Amino acid sequence: MQEVFNVYSSYYDLIYKDKDYNREADYVIELITKYHKNAIDIIEFGSGTGKHAELFSLKGFNVVGVEPSAEMIKIATPKTNTSLSFVQSSIESYNNTKDFDVALALFHVISYLTTNEDLEKAFTNVCKRLKKDGLFIFDVWYSPAVLTQLPEKRTKTIENDLIKVIRNAEPTIHWNTNIIDVAYKIEVLNKLEQKISHLYETHKMRHFSIPELLLLAKVYGFELVTTHEFLTKKIPGADTWGICMVLQKK
Ligand SMILES: C[S@@+](CC[C@H](N)C(=O)[O-])C[C@H]1O[C@@H](n2cnc3c(N)ncnc32)[C@H](O)[C@@H]1O
């Protein structure tokens, strides 16, 4: 398991301030309600700063957020309430006697599992943590889009009253392992002190095809409920960077 998201986590919510967590949470709840009506207990792997998890708990679900980054957990912890808690662990190793109705891994968490060994551990563990008929819902980078569009160098600039963050992302494609190394160089300007600091972090991301995920699902005790483009529910194609998979434990 790679532990990225250390220095990066302090700027995570600022970098993704335009991400529509409310819309995404409503979309996930719609899937849960459609395919597992009486679900109440959710485990969210890679819960990050806890934004989705908090929304699920406010909508009446009991939620445990599992996140390997201590820094992310620190940011999420103030959101804790009677139906929401956070644990520092990973999707491969989280261990508890409680069983859940739904397991989630949102915003490319499964794409951070770059080796077959990590994927095997993760699918085995998710299956163990779910009750029979429980759902496993996740989104990943989709190979046809990644290999047609090809990842590009990108720069994102974002600021608030205190800081300005410039994030440069430079991808390296590894053709034979389905992995993209995204090297982030982050420049942070402290506006009050007029000081600039630099952070560097490389995120290894794996992209997946549907048959590859279906094979994993079958081997580890799941069947496919549905797959489509994340959020829009369109049929995946060469322009679909992120697909959502809804699996059910047999
Ligand atoms: C792009 S962030 C998404 C965070 C959050 N789900 C969101 O939507 O804002 C990916 C998250 O996956 C976590 N992660 C990476 N490897 C993981 C693993 N093996 N098990 C669980 N989470 C992992 C990272 O620490 C990070 O918080």
mmCIF file of C-alpha atoms and ligand atoms in Angstrom:
data_model
loop_
_atom_site.group_PDB
_atom_site.id
_atom_site.type_symbol
_atom_site.label_atom_id
_atom_site.label_comp_id
_atom_site.label_asym_id
_atom_site.label_seq_id
_atom_site.Cartn_x
_atom_site.Cartn_y
_atom_site.Cartn_z
ATOM 1 C CA MET A 1 0.000 0.000 0.000
ATOM 2 C CA GLN A 2 1.299 3.429 -0.841
ATOM 3 C CA GLU A 3 0.893 6.182 1.732
ATOM 4 C CA VAL A 4 0.685 9.363 -0.241
ATOM 5 C CA PHE A 5 -1.555 12.230 0.831
ATOM 6 C CA ASN A 6 0.719 13.471 3.575
ATOM 7 C CA VAL A 7 1.805 17.027 2.872
ATOM 8 C CA TYR A 8 -0.800 17.178 0.116
ATOM 9 C CA SER A 9 -3.654 16.618 2.573
ATOM 10 C CA SER A 10 -3.365 20.119 4.094
ATOM 11 C CA TYR A 11 -4.381 21.558 0.725
ATOM 12 C CA TYR A 12 -6.742 18.768 -0.349
ATOM 13 C CA ASP A 13 -10.040 20.494 0.496
ATOM 14 C CA LEU A 14 -8.857 23.737 -1.098
ATOM 15 C CA ILE A 15 -7.720 21.975 -4.293
ATOM 16 C CA TYR A 16 -11.088 20.182 -4.548
ATOM 17 C CA LYS A 17 -13.272 23.022 -3.281
ATOM 18 C CA ASP A 18 -15.384 22.903 -6.459
ATOM 19 C CA LYS A 19 -16.000 19.155 -6.244
ATOM 20 C CA ASP A 20 -19.731 18.658 -5.727
ATOM 21 C CA TYR A 21 -19.751 16.335 -2.705
ATOM 22 C CA ASN A 22 -23.509 16.922 -2.149
ATOM 23 C CA ARG A 23 -24.380 15.768 -5.653
ATOM 24 C CA GLU A 24 -22.030 12.775 -5.377
ATOM 25 C CA ALA A 25 -23.467 11.746 -2.005
ATOM 26 C CA ASP A 26 -27.037 11.972 -3.387
ATOM 27 C CA TYR A 27 -25.986 9.846 -6.385
ATOM 28 C CA VAL A 28 -24.437 7.162 -4.143
ATOM 29 C CA ILE A 29 -27.489 7.171 -1.844
ATOM 30 C CA GLU A 30 -29.723 6.734 -4.903
ATOM 31 C CA LEU A 31 -27.687 3.644 -5.898
ATOM 32 C CA ILE A 32 -27.844 2.258 -2.342
ATOM 33 C CA THR A 33 -31.599 2.843 -2.089
ATOM 34 C CA LYS A 34 -32.201 1.281 -5.496
ATOM 35 C CA TYR A 35 -30.100 -1.855 -4.994
ATOM 36 C CA HIS A 36 -30.170 -2.410 -1.203
ATOM 37 C CA LYS A 37 -33.295 -0.757 0.210
ATOM 38 C CA ASN A 38 -32.762 -1.448 3.914
ATOM 39 C CA ALA A 39 -29.059 -0.621 4.068
ATOM 40 C CA ILE A 40 -28.056 1.363 7.142
ATOM 41 C CA ASP A 41 -24.405 0.545 7.955
ATOM 42 C CA ILE A 42 -21.784 1.956 5.584
ATOM 43 C CA ILE A 43 -18.032 1.491 5.629
ATOM 44 C CA GLU A 44 -16.209 4.015 3.458
ATOM 45 C CA PHE A 45 -12.633 3.131 2.520
ATOM 46 C CA GLY A 46 -10.292 5.989 1.654
ATOM 47 C CA SER A 47 -12.657 8.453 3.311
ATOM 48 C CA GLY A 48 -10.088 11.262 3.034
ATOM 49 C CA THR A 49 -11.186 14.440 4.806
ATOM 50 C CA GLY A 50 -14.572 12.855 5.545
ATOM 51 C CA LYS A 51 -16.817 14.975 3.339
ATOM 52 C CA HIS A 52 -18.875 12.163 1.744
ATOM 53 C CA ALA A 53 -18.944 10.263 5.045
ATOM 54 C CA GLU A 54 -20.375 13.250 6.907
ATOM 55 C CA LEU A 55 -23.108 13.701 4.293
ATOM 56 C CA PHE A 56 -24.075 10.004 4.493
ATOM 57 C CA SER A 57 -24.310 10.228 8.286
ATOM 58 C CA LEU A 58 -26.480 13.367 8.045
ATOM 59 C CA LYS A 59 -28.811 11.425 5.713
ATOM 60 C CA GLY A 60 -29.380 8.768 8.395
ATOM 61 C CA PHE A 61 -26.683 6.141 7.723
ATOM 62 C CA ASN A 62 -24.208 4.823 10.301
ATOM 63 C CA VAL A 63 -20.787 5.392 8.791
ATOM 64 C CA VAL A 64 -17.255 4.259 9.556
ATOM 65 C CA GLY A 65 -14.603 6.047 7.516
ATOM 66 C CA VAL A 66 -11.344 4.136 7.015
ATOM 67 C CA GLU A 67 -8.352 6.146 5.869
ATOM 68 C CA PRO A 68 -4.602 5.350 5.916
ATOM 69 C CA SER A 69 -3.319 8.934 5.980
ATOM 70 C CA ALA A 70 -2.922 10.287 9.527
ATOM 71 C CA GLU A 71 -3.123 13.821 8.140
ATOM 72 C CA MET A 72 -6.435 13.147 6.377
ATOM 73 C CA ILE A 73 -7.821 11.531 9.552
ATOM 74 C CA LYS A 74 -6.841 14.641 11.528
ATOM 75 C CA ILE A 75 -8.889 16.818 9.158
ATOM 76 C CA ALA A 76 -11.858 14.382 9.185
ATOM 77 C CA THR A 77 -12.011 13.800 12.945
ATOM 78 C CA PRO A 78 -13.908 17.019 13.903
ATOM 79 C CA LYS A 79 -16.790 15.762 11.692
ATOM 80 C CA THR A 80 -17.275 12.762 14.020
ATOM 81 C CA ASN A 81 -20.796 12.404 15.460
ATOM 82 C CA THR A 82 -22.906 9.646 17.057
ATOM 83 C CA SER A 83 -23.323 7.883 13.708
ATOM 84 C CA LEU A 84 -19.923 8.724 12.205
ATOM 85 C CA SER A 85 -16.444 7.633 13.228
ATOM 86 C CA PHE A 86 -13.043 7.434 11.544
ATOM 87 C CA VAL A 87 -10.332 4.777 11.820
ATOM 88 C CA GLN A 88 -6.778 4.952 10.527
ATOM 89 C CA SER A 89 -6.349 1.834 8.393
ATOM 90 C CA SER A 90 -6.422 0.665 4.790
ATOM 91 C CA ILE A 91 -8.867 -1.194 2.580
ATOM 92 C CA GLU A 92 -6.494 -4.189 2.576
ATOM 93 C CA SER A 93 -6.040 -4.456 6.333
ATOM 94 C CA TYR A 94 -9.014 -2.921 8.183
ATOM 95 C CA ASN A 95 -10.247 -5.538 10.622
ATOM 96 C CA ASN A 96 -13.341 -5.455 12.798
ATOM 97 C CA THR A 97 -16.052 -7.866 13.881
ATOM 98 C CA LYS A 98 -18.883 -5.605 12.671
ATOM 99 C CA ASP A 99 -20.505 -6.405 9.309
ATOM 100 C CA PHE A 100 -21.692 -3.681 6.953
ATOM 101 C CA ASP A 101 -24.481 -3.345 4.368
ATOM 102 C CA VAL A 102 -22.442 -1.177 2.008
ATOM 103 C CA ALA A 103 -18.712 -0.689 1.351
ATOM 104 C CA LEU A 104 -17.685 2.431 -0.549
ATOM 105 C CA ALA A 105 -14.387 3.559 -2.092
ATOM 106 C CA LEU A 106 -15.001 6.928 -3.736
ATOM 107 C CA PHE A 107 -12.859 9.171 -5.922
ATOM 108 C CA HIS A 108 -10.415 6.656 -7.368
ATOM 109 C CA VAL A 109 -9.408 4.917 -4.113
ATOM 110 C CA ILE A 110 -9.237 1.542 -5.914
ATOM 111 C CA SER A 111 -6.992 3.109 -8.571
ATOM 112 C CA TYR A 112 -4.463 3.665 -5.774
ATOM 113 C CA LEU A 113 -4.177 -0.142 -5.497
ATOM 114 C CA THR A 114 -1.619 -0.656 -8.211
ATOM 115 C CA THR A 115 -0.512 -4.250 -7.653
ATOM 116 C CA ASN A 116 -2.536 -7.417 -8.093
ATOM 117 C CA GLU A 117 -1.550 -8.402 -4.542
ATOM 118 C CA ASP A 118 -3.065 -5.226 -3.074
ATOM 119 C CA LEU A 119 -6.221 -5.705 -5.138
ATOM 120 C CA GLU A 120 -6.539 -9.308 -3.982
ATOM 121 C CA LYS A 121 -6.149 -8.264 -0.348
ATOM 122 C CA ALA A 122 -8.636 -5.409 -0.778
ATOM 123 C CA PHE A 123 -11.349 -7.492 -2.470
ATOM 124 C CA THR A 124 -10.898 -10.296 0.090
ATOM 125 C CA ASN A 125 -11.190 -7.821 2.953
ATOM 126 C CA VAL A 126 -14.180 -5.933 1.548
ATOM 127 C CA CYS A 127 -15.995 -9.241 1.030
ATOM 128 C CA LYS A 128 -15.263 -10.199 4.679
ATOM 129 C CA ARG A 129 -16.553 -6.872 5.998
ATOM 130 C CA LEU A 130 -19.899 -7.091 4.125
ATOM 131 C CA LYS A 131 -23.097 -8.918 5.046
ATOM 132 C CA LYS A 132 -24.581 -11.251 2.413
ATOM 133 C CA ASP A 133 -26.140 -9.176 -0.402
ATOM 134 C CA GLY A 134 -24.096 -6.171 0.754
ATOM 135 C CA LEU A 135 -23.012 -3.689 -1.924
ATOM 136 C CA PHE A 136 -19.490 -2.673 -2.887
ATOM 137 C CA ILE A 137 -19.593 0.637 -4.783
ATOM 138 C CA PHE A 138 -16.425 2.231 -6.156
ATOM 139 C CA ASP A 139 -15.127 4.308 -9.050
ATOM 140 C CA VAL A 140 -11.858 3.846 -10.928
ATOM 141 C CA TRP A 141 -9.918 5.272 -13.854
ATOM 142 C CA TYR A 142 -11.196 3.573 -17.016
ATOM 143 C CA SER A 143 -8.563 2.109 -19.358
ATOM 144 C CA PRO A 144 -10.251 2.900 -22.707
ATOM 145 C CA ALA A 145 -10.397 6.613 -21.852
ATOM 146 C CA VAL A 146 -6.935 6.803 -20.267
ATOM 147 C CA LEU A 147 -5.338 5.064 -23.274
ATOM 148 C CA THR A 148 -7.242 7.092 -25.867
ATOM 149 C CA GLN A 149 -7.099 10.540 -24.300
ATOM 150 C CA LEU A 150 -3.727 9.979 -22.576
ATOM 151 C CA PRO A 151 -3.025 11.870 -19.350
ATOM 152 C CA GLU A 152 -1.484 15.299 -19.888
ATOM 153 C CA LYS A 153 0.548 17.827 -17.918
ATOM 154 C CA ARG A 154 -1.906 20.009 -16.026
ATOM 155 C CA THR A 155 -1.736 23.066 -13.820
ATOM 156 C CA LYS A 156 -4.411 24.016 -11.321
ATOM 157 C CA THR A 157 -4.334 27.295 -9.411
ATOM 158 C CA ILE A 158 -6.568 27.861 -6.462
ATOM 159 C CA GLU A 159 -6.558 30.353 -3.607
ATOM 160 C CA ASN A 160 -8.272 31.646 -0.492
ATOM 161 C CA ASP A 161 -7.591 34.702 1.682
ATOM 162 C CA LEU A 162 -4.490 33.127 3.223
ATOM 163 C CA ILE A 163 -2.764 31.062 0.542
ATOM 164 C CA LYS A 164 -2.426 30.545 -3.187
ATOM 165 C CA VAL A 165 -1.723 26.985 -4.352
ATOM 166 C CA ILE A 166 -0.362 26.134 -7.795
ATOM 167 C CA ARG A 167 -0.435 22.404 -8.481
ATOM 168 C CA ASN A 168 1.468 21.036 -11.462
ATOM 169 C CA ALA A 169 0.722 17.429 -12.389
ATOM 170 C CA GLU A 170 3.087 15.581 -14.720
ATOM 171 C CA PRO A 171 2.118 12.053 -15.769
ATOM 172 C CA THR A 172 4.404 9.184 -16.768
ATOM 173 C CA ILE A 173 2.668 6.326 -18.535
ATOM 174 C CA HIS A 174 3.700 2.737 -17.799
ATOM 175 C CA TRP A 175 2.158 0.889 -20.715
ATOM 176 C CA ASN A 176 2.590 -2.667 -19.474
ATOM 177 C CA THR A 177 1.361 -2.309 -15.908
ATOM 178 C CA ASN A 178 -1.689 -0.059 -16.453
ATOM 179 C CA ILE A 179 -0.110 2.456 -14.095
ATOM 180 C CA ILE A 180 0.293 6.204 -14.465
ATOM 181 C CA ASP A 181 2.720 7.961 -12.127
ATOM 182 C CA VAL A 182 1.328 11.426 -11.490
ATOM 183 C CA ALA A 183 4.115 13.607 -10.121
ATOM 184 C CA TYR A 184 2.629 16.565 -8.279
ATOM 185 C CA LYS A 185 4.674 19.687 -7.679
ATOM 186 C CA ILE A 186 2.778 22.025 -5.405
ATOM 187 C CA GLU A 187 3.770 25.618 -4.865
ATOM 188 C CA VAL A 188 2.183 27.328 -1.878
ATOM 189 C CA LEU A 189 2.292 31.093 -1.441
ATOM 190 C CA ASN A 190 1.585 32.291 2.083
ATOM 191 C CA LYS A 191 -0.044 35.651 1.358
ATOM 192 C CA LEU A 192 0.516 37.198 4.804
ATOM 193 C CA GLU A 193 4.181 36.303 5.066
ATOM 194 C CA GLN A 194 4.812 36.448 1.307
ATOM 195 C CA LYS A 195 6.669 33.130 1.599
ATOM 196 C CA ILE A 196 6.710 30.375 -1.034
ATOM 197 C CA SER A 197 7.142 26.699 -0.235
ATOM 198 C CA HIS A 198 7.268 23.663 -2.514
ATOM 199 C CA LEU A 199 5.900 20.173 -1.983
ATOM 200 C CA TYR A 200 6.439 17.089 -4.109
ATOM 201 C CA GLU A 201 4.328 13.917 -4.132
ATOM 202 C CA THR A 202 3.936 11.146 -6.699
ATOM 203 C CA HIS A 203 0.629 9.319 -6.922
ATOM 204 C CA LYS A 204 0.661 5.956 -8.683
ATOM 205 C CA MET A 205 -2.722 5.364 -10.333
ATOM 206 C CA ARG A 206 -3.925 2.180 -12.003
ATOM 207 C CA HIS A 207 -6.607 2.148 -14.686
ATOM 208 C CA PHE A 208 -8.966 -0.764 -15.230
ATOM 209 C CA SER A 209 -11.060 -2.412 -17.929
ATOM 210 C CA ILE A 210 -14.532 -3.781 -17.215
ATOM 211 C CA PRO A 211 -13.652 -7.484 -17.890
ATOM 212 C CA GLU A 212 -10.648 -7.187 -15.513
ATOM 213 C CA LEU A 213 -12.918 -5.855 -12.744
ATOM 214 C CA LEU A 214 -15.578 -8.490 -13.462
ATOM 215 C CA LEU A 215 -12.965 -11.234 -13.115
ATOM 216 C CA LEU A 216 -11.826 -9.798 -9.763
ATOM 217 C CA ALA A 217 -15.439 -9.498 -8.655
ATOM 218 C CA LYS A 218 -16.217 -13.105 -9.568
ATOM 219 C CA VAL A 219 -13.098 -14.542 -7.952
ATOM 220 C CA TYR A 220 -13.704 -12.659 -4.692
ATOM 221 C CA GLY A 221 -17.413 -13.485 -4.246
ATOM 222 C CA PHE A 222 -19.252 -10.599 -5.908
ATOM 223 C CA GLU A 223 -21.598 -10.272 -8.837
ATOM 224 C CA LEU A 224 -22.136 -7.228 -10.987
ATOM 225 C CA VAL A 225 -25.222 -5.130 -10.299
ATOM 226 C CA THR A 226 -24.413 -2.306 -12.689
ATOM 227 C CA THR A 227 -21.555 -0.310 -14.180
ATOM 228 C CA HIS A 228 -21.701 3.116 -15.817
ATOM 229 C CA GLU A 229 -19.946 6.467 -15.991
ATOM 230 C CA PHE A 230 -19.607 7.889 -12.477
ATOM 231 C CA LEU A 231 -22.407 10.388 -11.734
ATOM 232 C CA THR A 232 -23.901 10.651 -15.249
ATOM 233 C CA LYS A 233 -24.757 6.898 -15.473
ATOM 234 C CA LYS A 234 -23.861 6.980 -19.207
ATOM 235 C CA ILE A 235 -22.631 3.794 -20.913
ATOM 236 C CA PRO A 236 -18.818 3.908 -20.517
ATOM 237 C CA GLY A 237 -16.806 4.793 -23.615
ATOM 238 C CA ALA A 238 -13.471 6.211 -24.736
ATOM 239 C CA ASP A 239 -14.461 9.561 -23.184
ATOM 240 C CA THR A 240 -15.287 8.086 -19.761
ATOM 241 C CA TRP A 241 -12.386 8.762 -17.378
ATOM 242 C CA GLY A 242 -14.145 7.394 -14.318
ATOM 243 C CA ILE A 243 -16.476 4.398 -14.168
ATOM 244 C CA CYS A 244 -18.555 3.364 -11.216
ATOM 245 C CA MET A 245 -19.027 -0.302 -10.347
ATOM 246 C CA VAL A 246 -21.826 -1.555 -8.148
ATOM 247 C CA LEU A 247 -21.105 -5.108 -6.977
ATOM 248 C CA GLN A 248 -23.123 -7.331 -4.658
ATOM 249 C CA LYS A 249 -21.715 -9.933 -2.299
ATOM 250 C CA LYS A 250 -23.152 -13.321 -3.207
HETATM 251 C C1 LIG B 1 -8.471 11.078 -4.198
HETATM 252 S S1 LIG B 1 -8.516 10.731 -2.480
HETATM 253 C C2 LIG B 1 -10.257 10.539 -2.178
HETATM 254 C C3 LIG B 1 -10.639 10.896 -0.763
HETATM 255 C C4 LIG B 1 -12.159 10.924 -0.524
HETATM 256 N N1 LIG B 1 -12.754 9.635 -0.806
HETATM 257 C C5 LIG B 1 -12.799 11.999 -1.363
HETATM 258 O O1 LIG B 1 -13.668 11.664 -2.185
HETATM 259 O O2 LIG B 1 -12.465 13.182 -1.169
HETATM 260 C C6 LIG B 1 -7.960 9.062 -2.378
HETATM 261 C C7 LIG B 1 -7.926 8.584 -0.939
HETATM 262 O O3 LIG B 1 -7.604 7.195 -0.939
HETATM 263 C C8 LIG B 1 -6.781 6.960 0.173
HETATM 264 N N2 LIG B 1 -6.077 5.683 -0.031
HETATM 265 C C9 LIG B 1 -4.962 5.455 -0.751
HETATM 266 N N3 LIG B 1 -4.596 4.159 -0.646
HETATM 267 C C10 LIG B 1 -5.538 3.562 0.151
HETATM 268 C C11 LIG B 1 -5.708 2.240 0.661
HETATM 269 N N4 LIG B 1 -4.859 1.280 0.346
HETATM 270 N N5 LIG B 1 -6.764 1.986 1.483
HETATM 271 C C12 LIG B 1 -7.647 2.966 1.778
HETATM 272 N N6 LIG B 1 -7.528 4.240 1.329
HETATM 273 C C13 LIG B 1 -6.477 4.532 0.539
HETATM 274 C C14 LIG B 1 -5.867 8.183 0.226
HETATM 275 O O4 LIG B 1 -5.206 8.302 1.460
HETATM 276 C C15 LIG B 1 -6.884 9.274 -0.070
HETATM 277 O O5 LIG B 1 -7.494 9.761 1.090
#
